[in-house]
Protein backbone atom coordinates (compact mmCIF):
# COMPACT_ATOMS: atom_id res chain seq x y z
CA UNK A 1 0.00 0.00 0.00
CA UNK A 2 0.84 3.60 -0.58
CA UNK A 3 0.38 4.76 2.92
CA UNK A 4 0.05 8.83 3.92
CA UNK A 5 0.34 8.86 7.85
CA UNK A 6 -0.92 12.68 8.98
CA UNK A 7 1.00 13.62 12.60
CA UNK A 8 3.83 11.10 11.78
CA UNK A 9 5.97 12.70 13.82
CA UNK A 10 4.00 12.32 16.86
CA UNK A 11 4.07 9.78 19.45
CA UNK A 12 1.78 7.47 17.37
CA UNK A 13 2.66 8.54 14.27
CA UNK A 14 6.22 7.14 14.87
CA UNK A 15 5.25 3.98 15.49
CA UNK A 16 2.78 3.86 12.91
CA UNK A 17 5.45 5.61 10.39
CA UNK A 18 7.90 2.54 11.83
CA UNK A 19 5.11 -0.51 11.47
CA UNK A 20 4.06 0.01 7.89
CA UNK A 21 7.64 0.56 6.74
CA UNK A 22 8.87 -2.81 8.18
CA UNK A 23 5.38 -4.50 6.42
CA UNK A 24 6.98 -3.03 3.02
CA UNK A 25 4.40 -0.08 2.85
CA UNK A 26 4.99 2.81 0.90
CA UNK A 27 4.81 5.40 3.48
CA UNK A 28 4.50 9.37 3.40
CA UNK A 29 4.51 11.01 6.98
CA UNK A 30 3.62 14.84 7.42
CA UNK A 31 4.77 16.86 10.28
CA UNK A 32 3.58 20.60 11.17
CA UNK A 33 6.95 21.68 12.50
CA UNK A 34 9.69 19.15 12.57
CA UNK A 35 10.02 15.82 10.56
CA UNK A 36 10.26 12.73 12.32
CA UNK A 37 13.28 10.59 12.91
CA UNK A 38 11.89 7.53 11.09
CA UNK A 39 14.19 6.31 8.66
CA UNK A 40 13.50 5.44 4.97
CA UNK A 41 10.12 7.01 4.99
CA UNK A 42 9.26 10.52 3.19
CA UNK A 43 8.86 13.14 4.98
CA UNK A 44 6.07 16.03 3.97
CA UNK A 45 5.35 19.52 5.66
CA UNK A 46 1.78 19.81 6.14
CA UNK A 47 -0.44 21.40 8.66
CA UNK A 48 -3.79 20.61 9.64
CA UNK A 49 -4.79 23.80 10.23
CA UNK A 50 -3.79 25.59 7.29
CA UNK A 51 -6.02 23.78 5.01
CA UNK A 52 -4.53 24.58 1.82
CA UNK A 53 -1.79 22.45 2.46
CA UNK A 54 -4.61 19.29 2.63
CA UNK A 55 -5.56 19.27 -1.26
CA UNK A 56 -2.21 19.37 -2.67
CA UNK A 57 -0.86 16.67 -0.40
CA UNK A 58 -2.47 14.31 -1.56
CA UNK A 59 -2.57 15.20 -4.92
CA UNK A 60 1.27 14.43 -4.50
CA UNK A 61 1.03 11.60 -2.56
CA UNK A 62 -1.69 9.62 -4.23
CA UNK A 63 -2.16 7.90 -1.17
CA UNK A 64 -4.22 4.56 -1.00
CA UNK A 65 -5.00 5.15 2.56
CA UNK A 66 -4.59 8.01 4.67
CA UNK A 67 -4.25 7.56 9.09
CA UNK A 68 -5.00 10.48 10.47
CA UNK A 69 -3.08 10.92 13.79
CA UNK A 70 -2.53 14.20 14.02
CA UNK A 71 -2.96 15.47 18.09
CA UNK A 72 -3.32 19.14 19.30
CA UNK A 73 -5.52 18.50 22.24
CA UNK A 74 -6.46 22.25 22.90
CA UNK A 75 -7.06 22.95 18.93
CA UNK A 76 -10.18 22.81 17.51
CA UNK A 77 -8.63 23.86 14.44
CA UNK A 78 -6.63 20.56 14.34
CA UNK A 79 -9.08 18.16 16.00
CA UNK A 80 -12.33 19.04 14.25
CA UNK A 81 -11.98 21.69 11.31
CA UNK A 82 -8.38 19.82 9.95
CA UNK A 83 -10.00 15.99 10.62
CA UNK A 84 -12.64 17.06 8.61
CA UNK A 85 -11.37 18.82 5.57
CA UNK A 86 -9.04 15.85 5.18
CA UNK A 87 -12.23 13.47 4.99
CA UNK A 88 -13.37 15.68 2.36
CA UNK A 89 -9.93 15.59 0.67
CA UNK A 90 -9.15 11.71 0.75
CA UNK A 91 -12.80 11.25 -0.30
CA UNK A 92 -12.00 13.29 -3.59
CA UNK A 93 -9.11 11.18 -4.22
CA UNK A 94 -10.53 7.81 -3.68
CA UNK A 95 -8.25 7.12 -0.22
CA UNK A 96 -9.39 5.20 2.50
CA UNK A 97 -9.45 7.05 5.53
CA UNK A 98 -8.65 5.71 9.20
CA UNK A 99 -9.06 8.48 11.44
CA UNK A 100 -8.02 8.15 15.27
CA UNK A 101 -10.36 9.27 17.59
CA UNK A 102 -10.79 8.96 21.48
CA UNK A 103 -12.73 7.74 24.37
CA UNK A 104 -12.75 11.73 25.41
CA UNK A 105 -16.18 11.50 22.90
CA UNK A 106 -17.86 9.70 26.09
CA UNK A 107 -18.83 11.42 29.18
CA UNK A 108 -18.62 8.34 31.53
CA UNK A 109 -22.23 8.41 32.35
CA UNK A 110 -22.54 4.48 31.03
CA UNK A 111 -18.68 3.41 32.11
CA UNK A 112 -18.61 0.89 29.42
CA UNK A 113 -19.02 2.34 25.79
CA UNK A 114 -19.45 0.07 22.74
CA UNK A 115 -19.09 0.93 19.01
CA UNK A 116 -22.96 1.99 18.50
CA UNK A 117 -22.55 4.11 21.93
CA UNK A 118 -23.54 8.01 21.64
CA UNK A 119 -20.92 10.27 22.21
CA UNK A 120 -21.36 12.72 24.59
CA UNK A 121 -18.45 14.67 25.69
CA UNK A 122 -17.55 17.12 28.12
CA UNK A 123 -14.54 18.55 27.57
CA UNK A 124 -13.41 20.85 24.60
CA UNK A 125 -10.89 18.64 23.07
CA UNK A 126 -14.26 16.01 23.11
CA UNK A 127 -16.52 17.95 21.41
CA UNK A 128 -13.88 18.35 18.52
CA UNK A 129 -13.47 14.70 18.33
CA UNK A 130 -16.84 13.70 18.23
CA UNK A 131 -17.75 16.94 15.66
CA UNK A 132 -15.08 14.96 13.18
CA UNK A 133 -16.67 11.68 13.60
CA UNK A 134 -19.70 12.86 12.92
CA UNK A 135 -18.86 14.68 9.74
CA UNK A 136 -16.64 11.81 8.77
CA UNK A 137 -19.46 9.29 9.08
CA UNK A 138 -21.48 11.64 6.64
CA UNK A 139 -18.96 12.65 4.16
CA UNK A 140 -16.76 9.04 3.89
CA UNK A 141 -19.16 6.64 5.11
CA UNK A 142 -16.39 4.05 3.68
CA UNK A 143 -13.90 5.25 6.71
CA UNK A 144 -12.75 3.72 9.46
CA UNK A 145 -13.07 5.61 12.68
CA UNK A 146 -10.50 4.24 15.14
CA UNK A 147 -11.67 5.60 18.73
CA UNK A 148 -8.68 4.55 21.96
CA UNK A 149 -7.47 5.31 25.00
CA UNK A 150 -4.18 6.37 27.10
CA UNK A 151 -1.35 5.71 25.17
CA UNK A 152 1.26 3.61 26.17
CA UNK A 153 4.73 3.07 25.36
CA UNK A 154 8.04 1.67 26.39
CA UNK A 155 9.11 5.03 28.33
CA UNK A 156 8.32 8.03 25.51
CA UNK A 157 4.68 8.16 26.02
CA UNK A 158 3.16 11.62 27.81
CA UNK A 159 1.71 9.59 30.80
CA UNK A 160 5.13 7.43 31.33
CA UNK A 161 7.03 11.06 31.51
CA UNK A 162 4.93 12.26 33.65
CA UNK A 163 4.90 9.66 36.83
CA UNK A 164 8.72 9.71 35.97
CA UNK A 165 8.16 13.52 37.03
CA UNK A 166 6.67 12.78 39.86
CA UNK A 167 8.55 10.07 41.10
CA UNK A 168 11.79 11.83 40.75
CA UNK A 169 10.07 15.28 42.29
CA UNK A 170 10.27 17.31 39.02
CA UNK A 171 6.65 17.74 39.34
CA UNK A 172 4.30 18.27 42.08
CA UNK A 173 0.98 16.57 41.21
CA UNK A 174 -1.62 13.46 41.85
CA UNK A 175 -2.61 11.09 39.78
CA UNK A 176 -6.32 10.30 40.33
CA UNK A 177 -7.70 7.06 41.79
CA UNK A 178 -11.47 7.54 40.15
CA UNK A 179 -10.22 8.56 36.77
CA UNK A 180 -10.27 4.79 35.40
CA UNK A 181 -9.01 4.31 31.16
CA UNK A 182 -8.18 1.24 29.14
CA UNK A 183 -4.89 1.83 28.27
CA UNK A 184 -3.41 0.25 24.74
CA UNK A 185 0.47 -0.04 24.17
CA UNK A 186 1.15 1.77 21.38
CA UNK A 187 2.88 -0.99 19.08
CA UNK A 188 -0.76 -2.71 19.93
CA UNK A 189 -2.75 0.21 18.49
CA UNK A 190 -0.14 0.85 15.78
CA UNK A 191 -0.86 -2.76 14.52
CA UNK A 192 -4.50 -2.68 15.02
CA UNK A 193 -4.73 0.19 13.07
CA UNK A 194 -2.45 -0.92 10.06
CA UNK A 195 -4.73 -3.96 10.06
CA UNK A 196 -7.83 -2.34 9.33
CA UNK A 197 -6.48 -0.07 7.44
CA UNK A 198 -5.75 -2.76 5.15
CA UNK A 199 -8.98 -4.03 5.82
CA UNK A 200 -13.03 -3.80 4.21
CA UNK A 201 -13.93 -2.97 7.69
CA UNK A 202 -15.88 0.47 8.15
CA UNK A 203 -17.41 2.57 10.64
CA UNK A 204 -16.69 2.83 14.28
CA UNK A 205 -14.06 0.68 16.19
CA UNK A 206 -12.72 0.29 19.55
CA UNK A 207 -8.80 -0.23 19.73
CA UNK A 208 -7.91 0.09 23.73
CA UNK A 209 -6.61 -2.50 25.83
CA UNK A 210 -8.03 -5.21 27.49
CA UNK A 211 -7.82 -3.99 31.38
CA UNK A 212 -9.73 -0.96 33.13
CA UNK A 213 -7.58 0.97 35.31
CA UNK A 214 -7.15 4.34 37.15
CA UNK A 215 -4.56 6.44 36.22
CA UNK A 216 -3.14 5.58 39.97
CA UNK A 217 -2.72 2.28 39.32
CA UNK A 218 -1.47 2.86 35.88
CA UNK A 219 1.71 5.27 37.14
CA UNK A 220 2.31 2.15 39.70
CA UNK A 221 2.90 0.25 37.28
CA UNK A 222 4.45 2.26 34.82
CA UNK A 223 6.90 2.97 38.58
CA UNK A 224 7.44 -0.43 39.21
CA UNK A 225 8.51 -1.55 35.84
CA UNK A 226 10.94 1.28 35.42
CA UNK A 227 12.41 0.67 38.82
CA UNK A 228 11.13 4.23 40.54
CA UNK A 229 9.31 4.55 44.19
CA UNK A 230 6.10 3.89 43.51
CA UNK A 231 5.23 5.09 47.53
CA UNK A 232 5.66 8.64 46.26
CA UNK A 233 3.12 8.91 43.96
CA UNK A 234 0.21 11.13 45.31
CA UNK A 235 -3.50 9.97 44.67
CA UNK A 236 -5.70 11.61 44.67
CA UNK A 237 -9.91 12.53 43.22
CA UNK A 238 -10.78 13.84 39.80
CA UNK A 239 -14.15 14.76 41.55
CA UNK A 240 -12.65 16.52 44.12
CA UNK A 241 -10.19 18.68 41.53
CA UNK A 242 -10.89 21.78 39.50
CA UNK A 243 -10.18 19.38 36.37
CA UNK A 244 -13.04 19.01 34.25
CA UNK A 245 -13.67 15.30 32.34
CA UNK A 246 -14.90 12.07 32.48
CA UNK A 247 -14.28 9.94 35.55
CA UNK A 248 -14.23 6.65 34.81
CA UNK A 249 -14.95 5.97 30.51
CA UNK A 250 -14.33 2.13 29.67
CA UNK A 251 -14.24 1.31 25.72
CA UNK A 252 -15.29 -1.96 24.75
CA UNK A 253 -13.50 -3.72 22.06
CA UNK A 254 -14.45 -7.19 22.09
CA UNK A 255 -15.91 -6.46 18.40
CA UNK A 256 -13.51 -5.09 17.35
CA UNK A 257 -10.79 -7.68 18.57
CA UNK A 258 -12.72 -10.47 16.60
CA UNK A 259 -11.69 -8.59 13.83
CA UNK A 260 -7.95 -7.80 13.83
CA UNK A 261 -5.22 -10.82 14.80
CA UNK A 262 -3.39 -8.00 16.81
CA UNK A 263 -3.85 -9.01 20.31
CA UNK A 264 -4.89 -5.38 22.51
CA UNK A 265 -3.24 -5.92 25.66
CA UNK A 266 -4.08 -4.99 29.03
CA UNK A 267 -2.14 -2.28 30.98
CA UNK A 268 -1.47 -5.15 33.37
CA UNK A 269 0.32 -7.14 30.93
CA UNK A 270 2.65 -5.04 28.49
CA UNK A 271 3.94 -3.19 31.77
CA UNK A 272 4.60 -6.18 33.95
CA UNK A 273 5.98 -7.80 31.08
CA UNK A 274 7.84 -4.80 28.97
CA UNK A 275 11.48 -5.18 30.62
């Protein structure tokens, strides 16, 4: 496949960028202000949020697929307006579009959230989310809409940095015992995603991992597998913060797992088990 990767130089992006070279992919990867470090891939400026750079992209690339994982949490621009005028655009051009979404559509209200669930958000960076799946699922009906979870990794990810922080006293902070996630390892997601990307599935799936857990017990573990004090780490109540968001948002993929051979593993596995 011919593969166009939007955010490749982020967190996922990398490993997606990484993935679909190894499989023999084709791959393009666009950055918005630095280009990646992935070798042997091309690398192409392009901004979500200047949508003039969208068209002629892709008239370039000639993508057969295009994975959207671009990530500006606090932009609208990026999240919503961006997603969706690169729907439009790989619809034009007869690409298949996988486009990464989150659980932050869901307000926690039902806890456990299947594919046909209603998104209701609360928080900005949810409403933006949920406005591109929406227009998505009206302008590319075809697409694949690829909602997660907390990100994982092997040490890089934003979560794993930050119990490091506070472990290590860089940061003052709790992490919160009633905010409860299912957490996917990246290389999990990365593969999920490649999979249906290469894949007649449409619509809405679920790629997060297989164990609910509060972001408490998730910087424990992430603590004890990298050999910090896990005694340190504060807990503490979303309720009881001035954070807005869901408390506890669980995202069922059992559906989606009988569709893709890439095992999604539970936060209580790929940390215990990672070194």
């Amino acid at each position: 496949m011919n593969i166009l990767i939007v955010g490749g130089s982020g967190f996922l992006g990398r490993e997606l960028a990484r993935q679909a070279r190894a499989l023999g992919h084709a791959v393009t990867a666009t950055y918005a202000t630095r280009a990646g470090d992935v070798p042997r891939i091309r690398w192409l400026p392009m901004d979500l949020r200047r949508g003039e750079e969208i068209a002629p992209a892709l008239r370039e690339v000639r993508p057969d697929v295009v994975v959207n994982a671009a990530a500006r949490r606090a932009d609208w621009v990026t999240t919503a307006d961006g997603a969706i005028r690169l729907a439009m655009a790989a619809a034009q051009h007869g690409s298949r579009l996988v486009q990464v979404s989150s659980d932050a559509v869901f307000s926690g209200a039902d806890i456990r959230y299947e594919e046909s669930a209603t998104p209701d958000p609360l928080t900005p960076y949810g409403a933006a989310k949920a406005a591109a799946e929406t227009a998505i699922r009206l302008f590319c009906p075809a697409a694949v809409i690829a909602r997660t979870s907390l990100i994982i990794g092997d040490g890089d990810s934003a979560h794993e940095k930050l119990v490091h922080e506070l472990a290590t006293g860089e940061r003052q902070g709790a992490l919160f015992t009633d905010d409860i996630r299912c957490p996917v390892h990246v290389a999990d997601l990365a593969r999920g995603l490649l999979e249906l990307a290469d894949s007649p599935h449409t619509g809405v799936c679920h790629l997060a991992g297989a164990d609910a857990v509060s972001r408490h017990e998730l910087g424990v573990l992430i603590a004890a597998r990298d050999g910090l004090d896990a005694a340190v780490l504060t807990a503490g109540r979303r309720a009881d913060s001035p954070f807005p968001g869901a408390l506890d948002v669980r995202l069922d993929s059992t559906r989606t797992q009988r569709s893709v051979r890439t095992t999604l593993r539970g936060a209580r596995d790929f940390l215990r088990r990672a070194r």
